[in-house]
Amino acid sequence: MATPDSLALFTGLGLSENKARETLKNEALSTQLREAATQAHQILGSTIDKATGVLLYDLVSRLRDTRRRSFLVSYIANKKIHTGLQLSAALEYVRSHPQDPIDTKDFEQECGVGVVVTPEQIEEAVESTINKHQLQLLAERYRFNMGLLMGEARAALRWADGKMIKNEVDMQVLHLLGPKMEADLVKKPKVAKARLEETDRKTAKDVVEKGENYKTPGYVITPYTMDLLKQHLEITGGQVRTRFPPEPNGILHIGHAKAINFNFGYAKANNGICFLRFDDTNPEKEEAKFFTAIYDMVTWLGYTPYKVTYASDYFDQLYAWAVELIHGGLAYVCHQRVEELKGHNPLPSPWRDRPKEESLLLFEAMRKGKFAEGEATLRMKLVMEDGKMDPVAYRVKYTPHHRTGDKWCIYPTYDYTHCLCDSIEHITHSLCTKEFQARRSSYFWLCNALKVYCPVQWEYGRLNLHYAVVSKRKILQLVAAGAVRDWDDPRLFTLTALRRRGFPPEAINNFCARVGVTVAQTTMEPHLLEACVRDVLNDAAPRAMAVLEPLQVVITNFPAPKPLDIRVPNFPADETKGFHQVPFASTVFIERSDFKEESEPGYKRLASGQPVGLRHTGYVIELQNIVRGSSGCVERLEVTCRRADAGEKPKAFIHWVSQPLVCEIRLYECLFQHKNPEDPVEVPGGFLSDLNPASLQVVEGALVDCSVALAKPFDKFQFERLGYFSVDPDSHQGQIVFNRTVTLKEDPGKI
């Protein structure tokens, strides 16, 4: 609740009433601003002008090392720092000079204190810049990049007022070129920028030098920071270290593929190492199969962890640090129930200020199993960015742990464990998705409270797909409802499901590279992932022939007394990759859709009076007779054949099989009918009501040529004219089962 005095104080700084009320909701920020304003009032008296008030607000919202607040407030109140540019320079200076004492002479020089830029100096700097580019200006006139003139003039006069420079540039350009003419309004054509190689691409993350974590925006500096960073460099030798830290309570999905690529890829690109660390702090939900599946998926994507570690490796150290926090008055045992801690504004704990001796005894009692689950937690004394107060560090759970058994009945939380494990493993880049940004303050606070090395946390946007759900809870609901078979059902977007469907790991990695790393959440169309799959399989999947809806064709004048062996290239576009043989007998099977009794405009396949070629055989067949069954349906065709070079070339060549294998083929479509099945506006009945009834079609009597007879699970083929297919693990000696991975084209109607 905003008090009238606080509200008046903040609005007196020039903040709007709404902005002041929002600020008061953040206890840490409002405390810092109140103290800064009080100090400024002591220097300036009862009134603070709006420009100074804005600088004070900017200062406290950006300053992380609060030891420097009083020092910087005095410079602002005394008008020695009076522009945003100077304040930015001041903040950068104190961030890069964390040790006492500050060299005030050097500080003032770096921040432009006392520097006066006259209008004459601005005029001369702009005139010099315009003279330098005069020929190009006269040629391009108002299509010239005026920002270049501004930038060069600002570089010459670092502390000059930006508005004054802009006004001077506008005036001198007008004097040189005169008023704009109609031709000046035509936009300059854009020149395509050369694509940077991967090694040349740099982000903000790359500009922080080894061991210079303290220069990262938002990094909290303490008196111990520099010594800890020095020790860190001695241990790592400046090596980049990342980690992929999944919870072993579910199967990885396409979003995790982005995280794997980013963590392992960034380390590899910088000659560093990446740990695979299992965050096994919740024994209730963890199963051995998830550990195995996660490791398998990481290696399947082509990455080898430097080391596989577990949060449970560090349980003893984490417990010792928790005791240290209590000793320091930074943590306490609380008895509020879980339901009391939920919501946006939970009540403060009545046990927050209990004596630390009492908390030490109670925490030991928690460890010894003297509290039931939910009766006691250990909480840390801090406020996070999202306003959450005193996050839980330890809770009671009487579930045996898969690695430590019954040794512990208290387990650390993610908020407590994550940053400390990063510190123990000397991670340099703690890369995590955007939702963890609200935990950055607890990350820095906890490492600094325990005086241990503090890595840098970087956030990036999640990767999602339309027509999909990836939540563990919702996938379990799909399994329970019988909508899918299990976590690896090929209609899902878990990595095990994608592997089973036949997606190559290279295609998934390529997709992640195309999506890139952004701060914003990315939701992509599935067909973009499928395009990456086609790119890989086109060069990797050997060709075969299959018929999904067979129609028997008898060649009445077959040219040989026994079947012919036909050599078929594995890759027609590159015959150096070898051939396989298939039999060609007097009875073949074609797709029922490749025959029409009467031809139609635009139809090029087999019909009465319209012959068609059989791929790879060198023969053309022509319809002679249609044999119907008792129901009147076409049962088989009788045809004659001739050499393809013995007459007119047919309009089309179709695929076929002879003496084939009978296989099961599973055809997949999107599992959901709407793009966003979890959106209550788009799907009011919930995602389970949005299931696509045509998401799976099983073809039990499909015929495939015998070249695939020895295929093993996950072997991949292109069935000519049909798509890419992969052997399913359900295959057995009596029958091969194929999953359609993707069609040949995005629109199967074009095939």
XYZ file of C-alpha atoms in Angstrom:
751
model
C 0.000 0.000 0.000
C 1.543 3.345 -1.053
C 1.764 5.832 1.828
C 0.846 9.471 1.045
C 4.330 10.667 2.102
C 6.119 8.214 -0.185
C 3.779 8.968 -3.068
C 4.322 12.722 -2.688
C 8.086 12.221 -2.447
C 8.219 10.278 -5.726
C 5.841 12.526 -7.657
C 7.979 15.438 -6.428
C 10.846 13.889 -8.396
C 8.844 14.219 -11.604
C 7.387 10.702 -11.696
C 3.780 10.383 -12.793
C 1.398 9.125 -10.125
C 1.027 5.773 -11.911
C 4.807 5.387 -12.196
C 5.218 6.300 -8.531
C 2.640 3.693 -7.474
C 4.304 1.025 -9.605
C 7.663 1.879 -8.053
C 6.241 1.537 -4.545
C 5.217 -2.036 -5.341
C 8.915 -2.902 -5.627
C 10.174 -2.682 -2.058
C 13.881 -2.800 -2.909
C 13.639 -0.149 -5.642
C 11.416 2.190 -3.618
C 13.773 1.982 -0.615
C 16.765 2.929 -2.776
C 14.870 5.787 -4.450
C 13.602 7.116 -1.103
C 17.140 7.200 0.323
C 18.542 8.822 -2.836
C 15.798 11.489 -2.799
C 16.390 12.212 0.896
C 20.107 12.713 0.239
C 19.371 14.992 -2.745
C 16.945 17.087 -0.656
C 19.697 17.650 1.912
C 21.811 19.214 -0.851
C 19.144 20.975 -2.940
C 16.544 21.885 -0.349
C 12.835 21.123 -0.563
C 12.499 21.181 -4.377
C 14.117 18.836 -6.883
C 13.719 19.719 -10.566
C 12.332 17.067 -12.907
C 15.613 16.556 -14.831
C 17.448 15.753 -11.597
C 14.582 13.529 -10.420
C 14.683 11.528 -13.651
C 18.436 11.007 -13.235
C 17.957 9.849 -9.642
C 15.304 7.324 -10.698
C 17.497 6.141 -13.583
C 20.406 5.754 -11.170
C 18.693 3.587 -8.555
C 16.937 1.408 -11.155
C 20.228 0.633 -12.941
C 22.798 0.621 -10.135
C 23.644 -2.836 -8.785
C 26.498 -1.967 -6.401
C 24.507 0.034 -3.830
C 27.719 1.049 -2.035
C 28.171 3.625 -4.799
C 24.701 5.166 -4.544
C 25.598 7.982 -2.151
C 28.703 8.855 -4.166
C 26.733 9.146 -7.438
C 23.736 10.939 -5.885
C 26.043 13.715 -4.668
C 27.331 14.236 -8.235
C 23.750 14.395 -9.581
C 22.450 16.726 -6.852
C 25.447 19.066 -7.302
C 24.785 19.162 -11.081
C 28.179 17.670 -11.872
C 26.349 14.837 -13.651
C 23.414 16.392 -15.456
C 22.794 14.271 -18.592
C 21.789 10.682 -19.225
C 24.991 10.208 -21.217
C 27.112 11.195 -18.227
C 25.114 8.931 -15.925
C 25.630 5.948 -18.249
C 29.356 6.640 -18.254
C 29.332 6.917 -14.443
C 27.511 3.609 -14.029
C 29.925 1.916 -16.405
C 32.869 3.379 -14.488
C 31.759 2.121 -11.058
C 30.895 -1.274 -12.566
C 34.363 -1.659 -14.060
C 36.129 -0.238 -10.945
C 34.597 -2.198 -8.067
C 37.511 -1.793 -5.697
C 37.919 1.080 -3.231
C 38.882 3.823 -3.281
C 37.506 5.483 -6.430
C 39.962 7.782 -8.184
C 37.725 10.882 -8.370
C 39.968 12.674 -10.871
C 39.871 9.731 -13.258
C 36.128 9.256 -12.632
C 35.325 12.895 -13.450
C 37.442 12.783 -16.578
C 35.682 9.613 -17.803
C 32.243 11.072 -17.048
C 32.736 14.520 -18.564
C 32.356 16.345 -15.264
C 33.001 20.052 -15.765
C 33.230 19.730 -19.554
C 31.444 22.571 -21.366
C 30.708 22.216 -25.089
C 30.035 25.570 -26.763
C 27.756 26.129 -29.790
C 30.851 27.200 -31.722
C 32.502 23.824 -31.071
C 29.375 22.006 -32.255
C 29.255 24.151 -35.408
C 32.907 23.427 -36.196
C 32.572 19.660 -35.585
C 29.493 19.364 -37.814
C 31.092 21.493 -40.527
C 34.199 19.279 -40.499
C 32.081 16.123 -40.784
C 29.994 17.518 -43.669
C 33.120 18.608 -45.570
C 34.464 15.056 -45.220
C 31.357 13.589 -46.891
C 30.495 16.540 -49.151
C 30.890 14.766 -52.513
C 28.706 11.831 -51.468
C 26.169 14.227 -49.927
C 25.899 16.197 -53.147
C 25.465 12.970 -55.116
C 22.910 11.252 -52.850
C 21.392 14.430 -51.371
C 18.729 13.652 -48.765
C 19.043 9.911 -49.349
C 22.439 10.057 -47.658
C 22.577 8.425 -44.200
C 22.355 11.490 -41.950
C 22.905 9.278 -38.918
C 26.522 8.946 -40.035
C 26.994 12.710 -39.727
C 25.402 12.683 -36.283
C 27.566 9.788 -35.154
C 30.843 11.313 -36.281
C 30.018 14.693 -34.751
C 29.059 13.006 -31.464
C 32.310 11.030 -31.514
C 34.261 14.280 -31.814
C 32.265 15.944 -29.007
C 31.399 13.131 -26.610
C 29.606 15.295 -24.040
C 27.732 17.580 -26.425
C 23.944 17.796 -26.261
C 22.494 15.428 -28.890
C 19.604 17.752 -29.811
C 21.976 20.644 -30.450
C 24.095 18.461 -32.750
C 21.032 17.294 -34.671
C 19.763 20.858 -35.125
C 23.188 21.939 -36.378
C 23.390 19.002 -38.820
C 19.902 19.792 -40.181
C 20.767 23.476 -40.641
C 24.119 22.908 -42.394
C 22.714 20.178 -44.661
C 19.860 22.485 -45.679
C 22.383 25.246 -46.401
C 24.440 22.880 -48.593
C 21.641 21.085 -50.471
C 18.733 23.505 -50.360
C 15.103 22.381 -49.825
C 14.056 18.826 -50.660
C 12.936 18.158 -54.243
C 10.616 15.435 -55.521
C 13.547 13.173 -56.460
C 14.785 13.325 -52.862
C 11.629 11.582 -51.668
C 12.473 8.356 -53.582
C 13.877 5.828 -51.130
C 17.424 4.627 -51.604
C 17.460 0.953 -52.732
C 18.606 -1.430 -50.031
C 21.836 -3.327 -50.571
C 21.743 -6.918 -49.379
C 24.225 -7.465 -46.598
C 26.727 -10.255 -47.027
C 25.852 -13.172 -44.796
C 28.287 -13.527 -41.947
C 30.002 -16.809 -41.345
C 29.137 -18.528 -38.094
C 32.520 -17.644 -36.612
C 31.981 -13.957 -37.388
C 28.591 -13.688 -35.711
C 28.775 -11.941 -32.395
C 26.181 -11.148 -29.810
C 26.252 -9.112 -26.658
C 27.303 -12.288 -24.878
C 30.564 -12.441 -26.814
C 31.865 -9.011 -25.892
C 32.485 -9.867 -22.244
C 36.114 -10.948 -21.992
C 37.184 -13.986 -20.022
C 37.059 -13.331 -16.309
C 35.272 -10.005 -16.756
C 31.840 -11.131 -15.573
C 31.553 -7.929 -13.554
C 31.186 -5.939 -16.795
C 27.968 -7.787 -17.664
C 24.865 -5.564 -17.362
C 23.091 -6.308 -14.097
C 25.978 -8.241 -12.540
C 26.199 -7.636 -8.789
C 29.630 -6.699 -7.475
C 30.821 -7.248 -3.915
C 34.167 -6.661 -2.179
C 34.961 -10.342 -2.890
C 34.133 -10.336 -6.611
C 37.579 -9.652 -8.054
C 39.374 -12.238 -5.893
C 36.746 -14.874 -6.711
C 37.023 -14.170 -10.443
C 40.806 -14.435 -10.198
C 40.498 -17.853 -8.514
C 37.950 -18.901 -11.157
C 40.377 -18.015 -13.961
C 43.154 -19.978 -12.275
C 40.907 -23.058 -12.205
C 39.449 -22.792 -15.717
C 42.293 -21.117 -17.570
C 39.733 -18.840 -19.209
C 37.887 -21.794 -20.776
C 34.216 -21.331 -21.710
C 32.010 -23.641 -19.626
C 28.293 -24.221 -20.186
C 25.819 -26.808 -18.930
C 22.556 -28.405 -19.993
C 20.595 -29.001 -16.732
C 17.351 -30.939 -17.405
C 15.018 -32.221 -14.717
C 14.823 -36.045 -15.037
C 11.034 -36.127 -14.713
C 10.015 -36.311 -18.359
C 11.162 -36.748 -21.946
C 12.948 -33.969 -23.822
C 11.013 -32.130 -26.547
C 11.788 -29.842 -29.492
C 12.261 -26.853 -27.166
C 14.982 -28.762 -25.320
C 16.702 -29.374 -28.665
C 17.237 -25.623 -28.939
C 18.677 -25.544 -25.402
C 20.978 -28.487 -26.155
C 22.194 -26.878 -29.372
C 22.756 -23.531 -27.692
C 24.621 -24.862 -24.644
C 26.725 -27.511 -26.367
C 27.085 -25.476 -29.567
C 28.255 -22.310 -27.807
C 30.856 -24.266 -25.848
C 32.067 -26.044 -28.983
C 32.279 -22.815 -31.002
C 34.507 -21.310 -28.298
C 36.681 -24.399 -27.696
C 34.986 -24.877 -24.344
C 33.217 -27.693 -22.519
C 29.589 -28.449 -21.647
C 28.323 -30.464 -18.686
C 25.155 -32.574 -18.723
C 23.830 -31.978 -15.216
C 20.678 -33.689 -14.009
C 18.712 -31.424 -11.650
C 17.571 -34.361 -9.512
C 16.157 -32.462 -6.532
C 12.581 -33.778 -6.659
C 12.620 -37.549 -6.029
C 8.816 -37.800 -6.261
C 8.790 -37.258 -10.033
C 12.120 -38.738 -11.127
C 12.442 -42.115 -12.828
C 15.474 -44.040 -14.068
C 14.030 -44.219 -17.609
C 14.094 -40.426 -17.874
C 17.809 -40.228 -17.035
C 18.588 -42.791 -19.721
C 16.293 -41.199 -22.308
C 17.721 -37.710 -21.743
C 21.309 -38.899 -22.112
C 20.379 -40.879 -25.230
C 18.763 -37.827 -26.830
C 21.757 -35.583 -26.133
C 24.119 -38.082 -27.769
C 21.615 -38.760 -30.577
C 21.756 -35.060 -31.469
C 25.508 -35.498 -31.850
C 26.828 -34.028 -28.603
C 29.121 -35.610 -26.014
C 29.000 -34.115 -22.516
C 32.342 -33.201 -20.979
C 31.004 -34.809 -17.809
C 27.650 -36.112 -16.579
C 26.885 -34.677 -13.134
C 23.924 -34.591 -10.763
C 22.698 -31.923 -8.378
C 22.670 -34.735 -5.811
C 26.476 -34.952 -6.158
C 26.558 -31.726 -4.167
C 23.865 -32.361 -1.519
C 26.371 -32.309 1.369
C 27.894 -29.006 0.249
C 24.485 -27.469 -0.413
C 23.341 -28.386 3.092
C 26.486 -26.884 4.637
C 25.877 -23.648 2.721
C 22.263 -23.551 3.923
C 23.518 -23.704 7.523
C 25.938 -20.882 6.688
C 23.044 -18.736 5.425
C 21.171 -19.250 8.688
C 24.282 -18.326 10.678
C 24.479 -15.117 8.659
C 20.851 -14.227 9.332
C 20.012 -14.692 5.646
C 17.668 -17.684 5.938
C 15.053 -18.895 8.389
C 12.767 -21.849 9.033
C 9.145 -21.052 8.168
C 5.909 -22.924 8.900
C 3.598 -21.328 6.329
C 1.749 -23.913 4.235
C 2.188 -24.206 0.479
C -1.264 -22.754 -0.159
C -0.346 -19.694 1.934
C 2.670 -18.997 -0.291
C 0.723 -19.102 -3.562
C -0.717 -16.119 -5.391
C 0.666 -12.713 -6.286
C 0.737 -11.150 -2.833
C 1.159 -13.827 -0.147
C 1.346 -12.647 3.436
C 4.881 -12.117 4.811
C 6.086 -14.928 7.006
C 5.505 -14.335 10.738
C 8.694 -16.357 11.335
C 10.968 -14.142 9.181
C 12.665 -12.531 12.175
C 12.959 -15.575 14.418
C 16.383 -15.922 16.111
C 18.964 -17.664 13.957
C 19.773 -20.059 16.815
C 16.174 -21.222 16.714
C 16.267 -21.657 12.915
C 19.485 -23.678 13.195
C 17.839 -26.110 15.628
C 14.690 -26.351 13.517
C 16.641 -26.912 10.287
C 18.541 -29.729 11.971
C 15.184 -31.135 13.095
C 13.972 -30.964 9.485
C 17.014 -32.975 8.405
C 16.382 -35.572 11.095
C 12.790 -36.098 9.975
C 11.006 -34.464 12.887
C 8.583 -32.533 10.672
C 5.912 -33.867 8.354
C 5.887 -32.823 4.701
C 4.655 -29.244 4.398
C 5.169 -28.401 8.096
C 8.466 -26.572 7.678
C 10.611 -25.032 4.946
C 13.862 -23.098 4.863
C 13.419 -19.725 3.152
C 15.970 -17.178 1.945
C 15.610 -13.500 2.846
C 15.383 -11.680 -0.481
C 12.893 -10.124 -2.897
C 13.023 -11.267 -6.533
C 12.380 -9.216 -9.693
C 8.784 -10.378 -9.951
C 8.113 -9.276 -6.372
C 8.210 -12.828 -4.999
C 9.483 -12.640 -1.435
C 11.734 -15.121 0.384
C 11.889 -18.101 -2.017
C 12.049 -21.570 -0.470
C 15.510 -23.179 -0.293
C 14.653 -26.553 1.333
C 11.485 -28.570 1.855
C 10.662 -31.889 3.540
C 10.033 -34.940 1.313
C 9.956 -38.525 2.531
C 10.544 -40.079 -0.870
C 13.722 -42.157 -1.321
C 16.130 -40.636 -3.820
C 17.252 -42.719 -6.807
C 20.935 -42.067 -5.965
C 21.122 -41.181 -2.263
C 18.375 -43.512 -1.035
C 17.050 -42.577 2.436
C 20.012 -40.413 3.451
C 18.014 -37.210 3.044
C 14.440 -36.288 3.844
C 14.955 -32.621 2.925
C 15.693 -31.569 -0.630
C 16.873 -28.238 -2.082
C 14.748 -26.296 -4.574
C 15.702 -25.105 -8.053
C 16.056 -21.499 -6.818
C 18.625 -22.631 -4.276
C 20.412 -25.389 -6.188
C 20.827 -24.047 -9.703
C 23.209 -21.146 -9.175
C 25.311 -22.963 -6.565
C 25.826 -25.991 -8.831
C 26.848 -23.556 -11.600
C 29.334 -22.029 -9.167
C 30.761 -25.397 -8.074
C 31.303 -26.427 -11.713
C 32.731 -22.973 -12.576
C 30.207 -22.395 -15.364
C 30.997 -19.226 -17.307
C 27.709 -18.879 -19.237
C 24.553 -19.993 -17.431
C 22.188 -20.068 -20.424
C 18.492 -20.447 -19.612
C 15.099 -19.595 -21.065
C 13.369 -16.271 -20.541
C 11.040 -17.370 -17.730
C 14.073 -17.697 -15.448
C 14.850 -13.988 -15.754
C 12.752 -13.384 -12.640
C 15.197 -15.614 -10.750
C 18.307 -13.727 -11.794
C 18.319 -11.638 -8.611
C 18.218 -14.749 -6.408
C 20.983 -16.260 -8.585
C 23.352 -13.347 -7.956
C 22.190 -12.788 -4.375
C 22.811 -16.361 -3.258
C 26.305 -16.664 -4.761
C 27.287 -13.324 -3.259
C 25.704 -14.075 0.129
C 27.858 -17.208 0.386
C 30.935 -15.431 -1.022
C 31.390 -17.983 -3.840
C 32.179 -17.506 -7.537
C 29.147 -16.060 -9.349
C 28.634 -17.039 -13.029
C 26.681 -14.884 -15.482
C 23.088 -15.828 -16.293
C 21.880 -15.192 -19.861
C 18.243 -15.627 -20.900
C 16.880 -16.467 -24.332
C 13.414 -17.132 -25.753
C 11.787 -20.559 -25.765
C 11.076 -22.468 -28.971
C 7.497 -23.687 -29.483
C 5.629 -25.198 -32.414
C 2.073 -24.710 -33.634
C -0.290 -27.713 -33.582
C 1.607 -29.166 -30.610
C 1.697 -29.466 -26.838
C 4.967 -30.237 -25.047
C 3.947 -29.913 -21.386
C 4.759 -33.101 -19.451
C 1.418 -32.946 -17.635
C -0.546 -32.585 -20.877
C 1.321 -35.366 -22.649
C 0.451 -37.633 -19.709
C -3.204 -36.618 -20.184
C -2.964 -37.518 -23.872
C -1.521 -40.930 -22.977
C -4.185 -41.529 -20.296
C -6.946 -40.585 -22.754
C -5.591 -43.022 -25.348
C -4.997 -40.199 -27.835
C -1.338 -41.239 -28.165
C 0.478 -44.433 -27.247
C 3.315 -43.057 -25.116
C 5.970 -40.328 -24.931
C 7.446 -41.553 -28.234
C 4.224 -41.527 -30.265
C 5.348 -40.095 -33.657
C 2.594 -37.457 -33.577
C 4.205 -35.749 -30.580
C 7.147 -33.362 -30.638
C 9.215 -35.052 -27.956
C 12.676 -35.939 -29.241
C 12.036 -39.668 -28.798
C 8.853 -39.265 -30.871
C 10.673 -37.372 -33.610
C 13.387 -40.027 -33.710
C 10.757 -42.774 -33.976
C 9.009 -40.923 -36.779
C 12.320 -40.799 -38.649
C 13.503 -37.217 -38.184
C 17.315 -37.192 -38.535
C 19.192 -35.441 -35.702
C 21.016 -33.288 -38.266
C 17.655 -31.913 -39.431
C 16.650 -30.946 -35.888
C 20.012 -29.244 -35.344
C 19.666 -27.400 -38.658
C 16.174 -26.265 -37.680
C 17.460 -24.900 -34.359
C 20.239 -23.068 -36.209
C 17.727 -21.496 -38.616
C 15.481 -20.397 -35.759
C 18.487 -18.812 -34.050
C 18.738 -17.486 -30.512
C 16.550 -14.518 -29.630
C 15.218 -13.009 -26.433
C 11.637 -13.220 -27.713
C 9.739 -16.506 -27.577
C 9.564 -18.178 -30.986
C 6.600 -20.215 -32.225
C 7.275 -21.915 -35.546
C 5.168 -23.778 -38.084
C 5.836 -27.553 -38.207
C 6.354 -27.409 -41.970
C 9.567 -25.412 -41.412
C 10.959 -28.300 -39.367
C 9.748 -30.744 -42.009
C 11.574 -28.746 -44.700
C 14.825 -29.282 -42.783
C 14.024 -33.007 -42.616
C 13.532 -33.192 -46.401
C 16.832 -31.385 -46.996
C 18.723 -34.040 -45.020
C 16.815 -37.127 -46.165
C 17.001 -36.156 -49.828
C 20.743 -36.834 -49.633
C 20.650 -39.608 -47.022
C 17.630 -41.856 -47.683
C 18.080 -44.466 -50.437
C 15.159 -44.917 -52.822
C 12.735 -47.844 -52.834
C 9.257 -48.418 -54.239
C 6.075 -49.041 -52.254
C 2.372 -49.251 -53.081
C -0.113 -48.220 -50.400
C -3.360 -49.108 -52.218
C -2.358 -51.900 -54.600
C -4.029 -52.758 -57.880
C -2.876 -56.010 -59.537
C -1.601 -55.724 -63.130
C -0.943 -58.835 -65.266
C 1.357 -58.393 -68.269
C 0.016 -60.850 -70.827
C 3.022 -60.652 -73.169
C 5.794 -60.540 -70.543
C 9.059 -60.676 -72.524
C 10.807 -63.402 -70.486
C 9.956 -66.864 -69.147
C 11.027 -65.852 -65.615
C 11.298 -62.607 -63.652
C 13.903 -60.060 -64.743
C 16.346 -58.435 -62.314
C 16.073 -54.661 -62.545
C 18.939 -52.446 -61.349
C 17.534 -49.458 -59.497
C 19.820 -46.586 -58.419
C 19.831 -45.877 -54.682
C 19.981 -42.186 -55.566
C 18.872 -41.472 -59.145
C 20.588 -38.073 -59.116
C 23.930 -39.655 -58.168
C 24.422 -43.180 -59.454
C 27.915 -43.348 -57.905
C 26.101 -44.132 -54.618
C 25.215 -47.595 -55.875
C 22.288 -49.714 -57.015
C 19.941 -52.370 -55.666
C 18.073 -55.087 -57.554
C 14.326 -55.706 -57.604
C 12.461 -58.457 -59.484
C 10.216 -57.582 -62.432
C 7.702 -60.358 -63.134
C 4.583 -60.772 -65.241
C 2.454 -59.684 -62.272
C 3.101 -56.241 -60.801
C 1.182 -53.957 -58.457
C 0.569 -50.259 -58.992
C -1.217 -47.604 -56.962
C -4.976 -47.745 -57.533
C -4.883 -43.944 -57.947
C -2.533 -44.382 -60.953
C -5.385 -45.885 -63.019
C -8.605 -44.402 -64.400
C -10.970 -46.243 -66.691
C -11.424 -43.104 -68.782
C -8.765 -40.442 -69.107
C -9.507 -36.857 -68.082
C -7.919 -33.542 -69.136
C -4.577 -33.206 -67.358
C -4.481 -36.870 -66.288
C -1.245 -38.511 -67.527
C -1.215 -41.955 -65.942
C -2.702 -45.302 -67.017
C -6.127 -45.213 -68.689
C -7.892 -46.761 -71.623
C -5.953 -45.714 -74.729
C -3.264 -43.994 -72.605
C -0.131 -46.100 -71.908
C 2.227 -45.419 -69.024
C 5.863 -46.261 -68.315
C 7.071 -48.401 -65.393
C 9.962 -46.674 -63.624
C 13.458 -48.171 -64.056
C 12.256 -51.104 -66.258
C 12.523 -49.544 -69.688
C 9.007 -50.853 -70.463
C 5.674 -49.220 -71.226
C 2.354 -50.940 -70.455
C -0.969 -50.445 -72.243
C -4.416 -51.437 -70.982
C -6.130 -54.372 -72.721
C -8.758 -55.590 -70.277
C -10.361 -54.699 -66.935
C -11.294 -57.621 -64.655
C -13.979 -56.846 -62.103
C -14.934 -58.684 -58.923
C -18.406 -59.759 -57.852
C -19.091 -56.280 -56.431
C -18.254 -54.634 -59.724
C -15.035 -53.061 -58.444
C -11.867 -53.263 -60.528
C -9.980 -56.341 -59.310
C -7.083 -56.454 -61.742
C -5.886 -55.149 -65.060
C -4.550 -57.041 -68.023
C -1.991 -55.138 -70.066
C 0.588 -55.611 -72.763
C 4.082 -54.198 -72.656
C 6.652 -52.897 -75.126
C 10.111 -51.410 -74.885
C 9.993 -47.698 -74.065
C 12.280 -46.896 -77.003
C 10.119 -48.868 -79.458
C 7.426 -46.258 -79.794
C 6.077 -42.950 -78.616
C 7.261 -41.828 -75.202
C 4.486 -42.118 -72.582
C 3.187 -39.057 -70.757
C 4.244 -40.404 -67.344
C 6.225 -43.109 -65.558
C 4.756 -44.655 -62.406
C 6.234 -46.705 -59.572
C 5.359 -50.380 -59.070
C 6.336 -53.478 -57.103
C 6.638 -57.122 -58.054
C 7.041 -60.121 -55.726
C 6.810 -57.588 -52.886
C 6.929 -57.706 -49.088
C 3.663 -57.104 -47.248
C 4.260 -54.333 -44.698
C 2.369 -52.081 -42.346
C 2.676 -48.359 -43.062
C 1.567 -45.647 -40.639
C 0.671 -42.245 -42.081
C 0.739 -39.262 -39.707
C -0.870 -35.828 -39.769
C -1.043 -33.055 -37.131
C -2.365 -34.321 -33.791
C -4.471 -31.171 -33.323
C -6.843 -29.312 -35.627
C -5.989 -25.770 -34.473
C -2.674 -23.937 -34.425
C -2.880 -23.222 -30.708
C -4.707 -26.127 -29.050
C -3.956 -24.728 -25.581
C -5.525 -21.336 -26.319
C -8.945 -21.148 -24.554
C -10.142 -18.577 -27.094
C -9.222 -20.703 -30.093
C -10.190 -24.014 -28.436
C -12.773 -23.335 -25.676
C -13.188 -27.027 -24.879
C -9.519 -27.581 -24.041
C -6.758 -29.277 -25.990
C -8.247 -32.784 -25.590
C -11.315 -31.605 -27.514
C -9.142 -30.512 -30.449
C -7.736 -33.905 -31.443
C -7.537 -34.565 -35.172
C -9.374 -37.859 -35.887
C -7.268 -38.290 -39.045
C -3.899 -37.868 -37.306
C -3.047 -41.563 -37.794
C -3.946 -43.849 -40.698
C -2.658 -47.425 -40.608
C -2.204 -49.170 -43.970
C -1.919 -52.852 -43.087
C -1.636 -54.372 -46.572
C 0.960 -52.067 -48.101
C 3.418 -53.648 -50.560
C 7.111 -52.688 -50.601
C 9.858 -53.905 -52.901
C 12.171 -56.571 -51.493
C 15.223 -54.283 -51.340
C 14.105 -53.263 -47.812
C 13.927 -56.841 -46.496
C 16.946 -56.465 -44.187
C 16.038 -52.996 -42.908
C 16.494 -52.356 -39.183
C 14.572 -49.993 -36.859
C 15.231 -46.327 -37.700
C 16.568 -47.120 -41.207
C 15.219 -44.503 -43.600
C 14.047 -44.664 -47.217
C 12.410 -42.512 -49.810
C 9.482 -44.419 -51.287
C 9.358 -42.984 -54.775
C 6.503 -40.532 -55.344
C 5.167 -41.129 -51.810
C 7.510 -39.596 -49.267
C 10.188 -40.426 -46.705
C 9.660 -43.400 -44.390
C 11.467 -44.881 -41.390
C 11.405 -48.409 -39.960
C 9.480 -48.474 -36.661
C 10.752 -50.418 -33.613
C 7.448 -52.372 -33.669
C 8.830 -54.288 -36.677
C 9.446 -58.009 -36.191
C 10.689 -60.893 -38.250
C 7.309 -61.515 -39.802
C 6.524 -57.933 -40.806
C 8.250 -54.597 -41.216
C 6.408 -51.499 -39.981
C 7.152 -48.130 -41.584
C 6.343 -44.634 -40.305
C 5.874 -41.893 -42.846
C 8.353 -39.226 -41.741
C 7.304 -36.472 -44.167
C 5.767 -36.243 -47.612
C 7.980 -35.400 -50.592
C 6.572 -31.887 -50.748
C 4.892 -29.580 -48.270
C 1.591 -29.972 -50.148
C 1.057 -33.704 -50.788
C -1.615 -32.814 -53.345
C 1.149 -31.718 -55.684
C 2.790 -35.147 -55.819
